[in-house]
Amino acid sequence: MTAAAKPYLAILSARFSLMLQYRMAALAGFATQCWWGVIKIMVMAAFFAASGRQPMSLAQTITYIWLGQAFLALLPWAADADIAVAAETGNVGYERLRPVDTHTFWLMRAVAWRAANTSLRAVPMFAIAGVLLPLVGLGAWSWQPPASLIATGLFALSLTLTALLSSSLTVLLNCAVVALKTRRASNFAPLFVNTLSGMIVPLALLPSWAQGFLFWQPFAGLVDIPYRIYFGNLAGPATYAGLVAQSLWITITIVGGRAWLSRVMDRVEMQGS
């Protein structure tokens, strides 16, 4: 470990440990996600019963829904709350005094935040949807295992890229909050995240003429690409295209985020006696 990396690994570890303390909030969120998962499954079951052949099966769609509920906290819903408060109070100026790279520092904060909140919910979600439901005779509504060992490994890789993409998008939201000096600057994020990631409707079930755009836009890498890799709906060259799309948008959002953050922080003024 190089000395330069130690501050960033330290904030990653410290913030991850801090976020693990919010167990009751995670439990409440988990209960809500179970409820919404059941509602979405019933809606999709009715849709499949009334429609013809679809690009995904009902079993795959149900697993997609459970994955969405398990990894819900991984999505970039809003800017970092602490940074939002600092932007509104003016304390964000102190970020310029830290002897570290601000973008990397904020990125590590976001990674720890997303990963910790997700770990508190994903395991119990799998225990309920993947283990308990089959045991009580509801296997048709359960979280199915991955398509293969290869799909498992590729899903793990894709989910890691999802965490990085989500965190880099979170830093962009932080920049918007600092630039406009209000946390409301990130209020638009859920609209795009929900609609374009596949959280509301799997992107594969949307019109065929839009599939090219939907696959290559940045939000697909948050939900649709990793989940479809998991159960083999994306296979072969399409899998690697999905990983390339995720990597491409991670690069774009990090490079763009660094440039924007530098410009925003250069405009921050600190006054005092």
Tab-separated table of C-alpha atoms in Angstrom:
chain	number	residue	atom	x	y	z
A	1	MET	CA	0.000	0.000	0.000
A	2	THR	CA	1.448	3.351	-1.014
A	3	ALA	CA	1.321	6.323	1.329
A	4	ALA	CA	-0.767	8.250	-1.212
A	5	ALA	CA	-3.535	5.642	-1.107
A	6	LYS	CA	-3.807	5.441	2.693
A	7	PRO	CA	-6.107	8.481	3.222
A	8	TYR	CA	-8.603	7.196	0.660
A	9	LEU	CA	-8.611	3.654	2.028
A	10	ALA	CA	-9.029	5.109	5.504
A	11	ILE	CA	-12.135	7.115	4.565
A	12	LEU	CA	-13.498	4.088	2.710
A	13	SER	CA	-13.110	1.899	5.795
A	14	ALA	CA	-14.283	4.503	8.302
A	15	ARG	CA	-17.391	5.517	6.376
A	16	PHE	CA	-18.305	1.912	5.630
A	17	SER	CA	-18.140	1.117	9.368
A	18	LEU	CA	-20.160	4.241	10.181
A	19	MET	CA	-22.938	3.403	7.723
A	20	LEU	CA	-23.226	-0.131	9.119
A	21	GLN	CA	-24.529	1.413	12.364
A	22	TYR	CA	-27.835	2.382	10.723
A	23	ARG	CA	-29.325	-1.091	11.098
A	24	MET	CA	-32.848	-0.046	12.093
A	25	ALA	CA	-33.161	2.236	9.069
A	26	ALA	CA	-31.958	-0.619	6.889
A	27	LEU	CA	-34.494	-2.970	8.498
A	28	ALA	CA	-37.334	-0.534	7.814
A	29	GLY	CA	-36.162	-0.131	4.242
A	30	PHE	CA	-35.904	-3.884	3.848
A	31	ALA	CA	-39.522	-4.394	4.951
A	32	THR	CA	-40.683	-1.726	2.506
A	33	GLN	CA	-38.678	-3.282	-0.314
A	34	CYS	CA	-40.196	-6.712	0.340
A	35	TRP	CA	-43.675	-5.189	0.080
A	36	TRP	CA	-42.905	-3.322	-3.129
A	37	GLY	CA	-41.219	-6.389	-4.554
A	38	VAL	CA	-44.401	-8.435	-4.099
A	39	ILE	CA	-46.525	-5.667	-5.673
A	40	LYS	CA	-44.222	-5.391	-8.697
A	41	ILE	CA	-44.223	-9.173	-9.155
A	42	MET	CA	-48.025	-9.259	-9.186
A	43	VAL	CA	-48.108	-6.446	-11.748
A	44	MET	CA	-45.582	-8.192	-13.985
A	45	ALA	CA	-47.382	-11.544	-13.625
A	46	ALA	CA	-50.571	-9.876	-14.889
A	47	PHE	CA	-48.632	-8.272	-17.733
A	48	PHE	CA	-47.140	-11.589	-18.878
A	49	ALA	CA	-50.525	-13.307	-18.610
A	50	ALA	CA	-52.061	-10.707	-20.929
A	51	SER	CA	-49.197	-10.363	-23.415
A	52	GLY	CA	-47.435	-12.541	-25.924
A	53	ARG	CA	-43.837	-13.659	-26.046
A	54	GLN	CA	-41.380	-11.258	-24.415
A	55	PRO	CA	-37.553	-10.900	-24.521
A	56	MET	CA	-37.475	-12.022	-20.867
A	57	SER	CA	-39.409	-14.821	-19.205
A	58	LEU	CA	-41.602	-14.246	-16.166
A	59	ALA	CA	-39.142	-16.171	-13.966
A	60	GLN	CA	-36.298	-13.942	-15.154
A	61	THR	CA	-38.391	-10.839	-14.582
A	62	ILE	CA	-39.226	-11.934	-11.029
A	63	THR	CA	-35.541	-12.504	-10.294
A	64	TYR	CA	-34.834	-9.090	-11.859
A	65	ILE	CA	-37.310	-7.524	-9.430
A	66	TRP	CA	-35.777	-9.214	-6.385
A	67	LEU	CA	-32.290	-8.176	-7.485
A	68	GLY	CA	-33.592	-4.633	-7.832
A	69	GLN	CA	-34.943	-4.664	-4.301
A	70	ALA	CA	-31.789	-6.257	-2.875
A	71	PHE	CA	-29.445	-3.731	-4.476
A	72	LEU	CA	-31.734	-0.705	-4.304
A	73	ALA	CA	-29.380	1.198	-1.985
A	74	LEU	CA	-26.624	0.929	-4.567
A	75	LEU	CA	-28.347	3.481	-6.797
A	76	PRO	CA	-27.425	7.196	-6.889
A	77	TRP	CA	-30.668	8.645	-5.570
A	78	ALA	CA	-29.162	11.851	-4.181
A	79	ALA	CA	-26.001	13.721	-3.303
A	80	ASP	CA	-24.006	12.919	-0.180
A	81	ALA	CA	-26.054	14.365	2.708
A	82	ASP	CA	-23.000	15.653	4.596
A	83	ILE	CA	-21.668	17.433	1.533
A	84	ALA	CA	-25.120	18.871	0.822
A	85	VAL	CA	-25.228	20.374	4.334
A	86	ALA	CA	-21.701	21.717	3.902
A	87	ALA	CA	-22.688	23.313	0.591
A	88	GLU	CA	-25.681	25.059	2.162
A	89	THR	CA	-23.775	26.280	5.217
A	90	GLY	CA	-20.603	27.263	3.378
A	91	ASN	CA	-18.463	24.695	5.186
A	92	VAL	CA	-17.712	23.009	1.875
A	93	GLY	CA	-14.828	25.452	1.621
A	94	TYR	CA	-12.970	23.320	4.142
A	95	GLU	CA	-12.789	20.565	1.517
A	96	ARG	CA	-10.197	22.696	-0.238
A	97	LEU	CA	-7.968	22.520	2.819
A	98	ARG	CA	-7.743	18.728	2.960
A	99	PRO	CA	-4.321	17.445	1.788
A	100	VAL	CA	-6.024	14.953	-0.541
A	101	ASP	CA	-7.621	14.916	-3.967
A	102	THR	CA	-11.220	16.029	-3.377
A	103	HIS	CA	-12.765	13.980	-6.189
A	104	THR	CA	-11.131	10.726	-5.070
A	105	PHE	CA	-12.032	11.519	-1.463
A	106	TRP	CA	-15.702	12.057	-2.348
A	107	LEU	CA	-15.691	8.974	-4.594
A	108	MET	CA	-14.472	6.773	-1.729
A	109	ARG	CA	-17.126	8.257	0.552
A	110	ALA	CA	-19.778	7.390	-2.025
A	111	VAL	CA	-18.475	3.839	-2.550
A	112	ALA	CA	-18.536	3.166	1.199
A	113	TRP	CA	-22.023	4.682	1.560
A	114	ARG	CA	-23.537	2.661	-1.277
A	115	ALA	CA	-21.775	-0.593	-0.367
A	116	ALA	CA	-22.598	-0.479	3.350
A	117	ASN	CA	-26.287	0.303	2.867
A	118	THR	CA	-26.556	-2.414	0.250
A	119	SER	CA	-24.857	-5.068	2.384
A	120	LEU	CA	-27.378	-4.488	5.180
A	121	ARG	CA	-30.301	-5.263	2.846
A	122	ALA	CA	-29.064	-7.672	0.172
A	123	VAL	CA	-28.360	-10.605	2.490
A	124	PRO	CA	-31.754	-10.654	4.266
A	125	MET	CA	-33.479	-10.082	0.909
A	126	PHE	CA	-31.815	-13.176	-0.520
A	127	ALA	CA	-32.695	-15.130	2.641
A	128	ILE	CA	-36.373	-14.265	2.176
A	129	ALA	CA	-36.738	-14.266	-1.605
A	130	GLY	CA	-34.137	-16.880	-2.497
A	131	VAL	CA	-34.400	-19.344	0.388
A	132	LEU	CA	-37.633	-18.926	2.333
A	133	LEU	CA	-40.069	-18.560	-0.578
A	134	PRO	CA	-39.089	-21.901	-2.192
A	135	LEU	CA	-39.313	-23.600	1.208
A	136	VAL	CA	-42.922	-22.455	1.680
A	137	GLY	CA	-43.996	-23.538	-1.788
A	138	LEU	CA	-43.634	-20.182	-3.581
A	139	GLY	CA	-40.708	-21.150	-5.775
A	140	ALA	CA	-42.321	-19.587	-8.842
A	141	TRP	CA	-42.144	-16.187	-7.108
A	142	SER	CA	-38.648	-16.640	-5.736
A	143	TRP	CA	-35.202	-15.259	-6.487
A	144	GLN	CA	-33.714	-17.834	-8.881
A	145	PRO	CA	-30.007	-18.809	-8.874
A	146	PRO	CA	-27.697	-17.402	-11.572
A	147	ALA	CA	-27.614	-19.004	-15.011
A	148	SER	CA	-24.141	-20.534	-14.564
A	149	LEU	CA	-20.844	-20.187	-12.733
A	150	ILE	CA	-19.577	-17.987	-15.553
A	151	ALA	CA	-22.667	-15.801	-15.249
A	152	THR	CA	-22.032	-15.575	-11.492
A	153	GLY	CA	-18.489	-14.305	-12.016
A	154	LEU	CA	-19.508	-11.854	-14.721
A	155	PHE	CA	-22.369	-10.606	-12.536
A	156	ALA	CA	-19.959	-9.998	-9.661
A	157	LEU	CA	-17.708	-8.021	-12.001
A	158	SER	CA	-20.643	-6.073	-13.430
A	159	LEU	CA	-22.001	-5.300	-9.959
A	160	THR	CA	-18.585	-3.950	-8.952
A	161	LEU	CA	-18.711	-1.674	-11.992
A	162	THR	CA	-22.241	-0.683	-10.955
A	163	ALA	CA	-20.945	0.441	-7.550
A	164	LEU	CA	-18.232	2.533	-9.214
A	165	LEU	CA	-20.664	4.008	-11.738
A	166	SER	CA	-23.196	4.846	-9.043
A	167	SER	CA	-20.504	6.449	-6.885
A	168	SER	CA	-19.120	8.524	-9.763
A	169	LEU	CA	-22.662	9.722	-10.523
A	170	THR	CA	-23.051	10.580	-6.825
A	171	VAL	CA	-19.973	12.801	-7.079
A	172	LEU	CA	-21.609	14.568	-10.039
A	173	LEU	CA	-24.663	15.180	-7.872
A	174	ASN	CA	-22.347	16.532	-5.163
A	175	CYS	CA	-20.923	18.949	-7.725
A	176	ALA	CA	-24.409	20.126	-8.678
A	177	VAL	CA	-25.282	20.701	-5.021
A	178	VAL	CA	-22.099	22.688	-4.389
A	179	ALA	CA	-22.484	24.711	-7.592
A	180	LEU	CA	-26.077	25.719	-6.756
A	181	LYS	CA	-25.577	25.742	-2.963
A	182	THR	CA	-28.709	23.679	-2.294
A	183	ARG	CA	-29.415	19.988	-1.848
A	184	ARG	CA	-32.452	20.423	-4.092
A	185	ALA	CA	-30.062	20.470	-7.035
A	186	SER	CA	-30.011	16.657	-6.905
A	187	ASN	CA	-33.799	16.215	-6.706
A	188	PHE	CA	-33.973	15.371	-10.416
A	189	ALA	CA	-31.836	12.231	-9.990
A	190	PRO	CA	-34.587	9.710	-9.029
A	191	LEU	CA	-36.535	10.503	-12.200
A	192	PHE	CA	-33.676	9.438	-14.457
A	193	VAL	CA	-32.434	6.642	-12.208
A	194	ASN	CA	-35.847	5.008	-11.888
A	195	THR	CA	-36.891	5.370	-15.516
A	196	LEU	CA	-33.691	4.726	-17.445
A	197	SER	CA	-32.004	2.129	-15.231
A	198	GLY	CA	-34.805	-0.428	-15.474
A	199	MET	CA	-36.003	-0.130	-11.882
A	200	ILE	CA	-39.608	0.555	-12.928
A	201	VAL	CA	-39.760	-1.687	-16.002
A	202	PRO	CA	-36.895	-3.898	-17.242
A	203	LEU	CA	-35.419	-2.145	-20.247
A	204	ALA	CA	-35.659	-5.294	-22.367
A	205	LEU	CA	-39.458	-5.092	-22.118
A	206	LEU	CA	-39.571	-1.573	-23.566
A	207	PRO	CA	-40.096	-0.982	-27.331
A	208	SER	CA	-37.560	-2.664	-29.608
A	209	TRP	CA	-36.844	0.566	-31.531
A	210	ALA	CA	-35.393	2.106	-28.342
A	211	GLN	CA	-33.159	-0.803	-27.305
A	212	GLY	CA	-29.952	0.566	-28.819
A	213	PHE	CA	-30.249	3.855	-26.951
A	214	LEU	CA	-31.426	2.196	-23.735
A	215	PHE	CA	-28.497	-0.236	-23.700
A	216	TRP	CA	-25.778	2.382	-24.199
A	217	GLN	CA	-27.103	5.215	-22.023
A	218	PRO	CA	-25.368	5.488	-18.619
A	219	PHE	CA	-28.205	4.418	-16.319
A	220	ALA	CA	-28.538	0.939	-17.867
A	221	GLY	CA	-25.302	0.015	-16.109
A	222	LEU	CA	-26.924	0.585	-12.724
A	223	VAL	CA	-29.629	-2.096	-12.988
A	224	ASP	CA	-30.450	-3.596	-16.365
A	225	ILE	CA	-27.021	-4.767	-17.523
A	226	PRO	CA	-25.852	-6.534	-14.330
A	227	TYR	CA	-29.221	-8.155	-13.641
A	228	ARG	CA	-29.639	-9.519	-17.158
A	229	ILE	CA	-26.096	-10.892	-16.986
A	230	TYR	CA	-27.055	-12.668	-13.746
A	231	PHE	CA	-29.772	-14.858	-15.278
A	232	GLY	CA	-28.238	-15.177	-18.734
A	233	ASN	CA	-30.532	-12.852	-20.686
A	234	LEU	CA	-27.361	-11.074	-21.739
A	235	ALA	CA	-24.893	-13.717	-22.908
A	236	GLY	CA	-21.880	-14.016	-25.176
A	237	PRO	CA	-20.823	-10.796	-26.947
A	238	ALA	CA	-23.777	-8.896	-25.432
A	239	THR	CA	-22.368	-9.520	-21.945
A	240	TYR	CA	-19.007	-8.022	-22.825
A	241	ALA	CA	-20.711	-5.126	-24.598
A	242	GLY	CA	-22.547	-4.445	-21.338
A	243	LEU	CA	-19.301	-4.472	-19.356
A	244	VAL	CA	-17.748	-2.132	-21.921
A	245	ALA	CA	-20.732	0.220	-21.638
A	246	GLN	CA	-20.397	0.315	-17.847
A	247	SER	CA	-16.636	0.912	-18.024
A	248	LEU	CA	-17.096	3.628	-20.645
A	249	TRP	CA	-19.565	5.577	-18.520
A	250	ILE	CA	-17.418	5.168	-15.395
A	251	THR	CA	-14.528	6.737	-17.297
A	252	ILE	CA	-16.691	9.548	-18.684
A	253	THR	CA	-18.300	10.392	-15.336
A	254	ILE	CA	-15.011	10.327	-13.444
A	255	VAL	CA	-13.137	12.445	-15.990
A	256	GLY	CA	-16.075	14.823	-16.364
A	257	GLY	CA	-16.635	14.904	-12.612
A	258	ARG	CA	-13.022	15.799	-11.911
A	259	ALA	CA	-13.134	18.664	-14.402
A	260	TRP	CA	-16.449	19.981	-13.076
A	261	LEU	CA	-15.428	19.656	-9.432
A	262	SER	CA	-12.194	21.523	-10.073
A	263	ARG	CA	-14.127	24.348	-11.689
A	264	VAL	CA	-16.747	24.426	-8.925
A	265	MET	CA	-14.194	24.402	-6.101
A	266	ASP	CA	-12.175	27.174	-7.766
A	267	ARG	CA	-15.274	29.359	-7.412
A	268	VAL	CA	-15.709	28.626	-3.713
A	269	GLU	CA	-14.792	31.666	-1.650
A	270	MET	CA	-13.807	31.579	2.022
A	271	GLN	CA	-14.185	34.733	4.040
A	272	GLY	CA	-13.335	35.478	7.642
A	273	SER	CA	-11.679	37.898	9.976
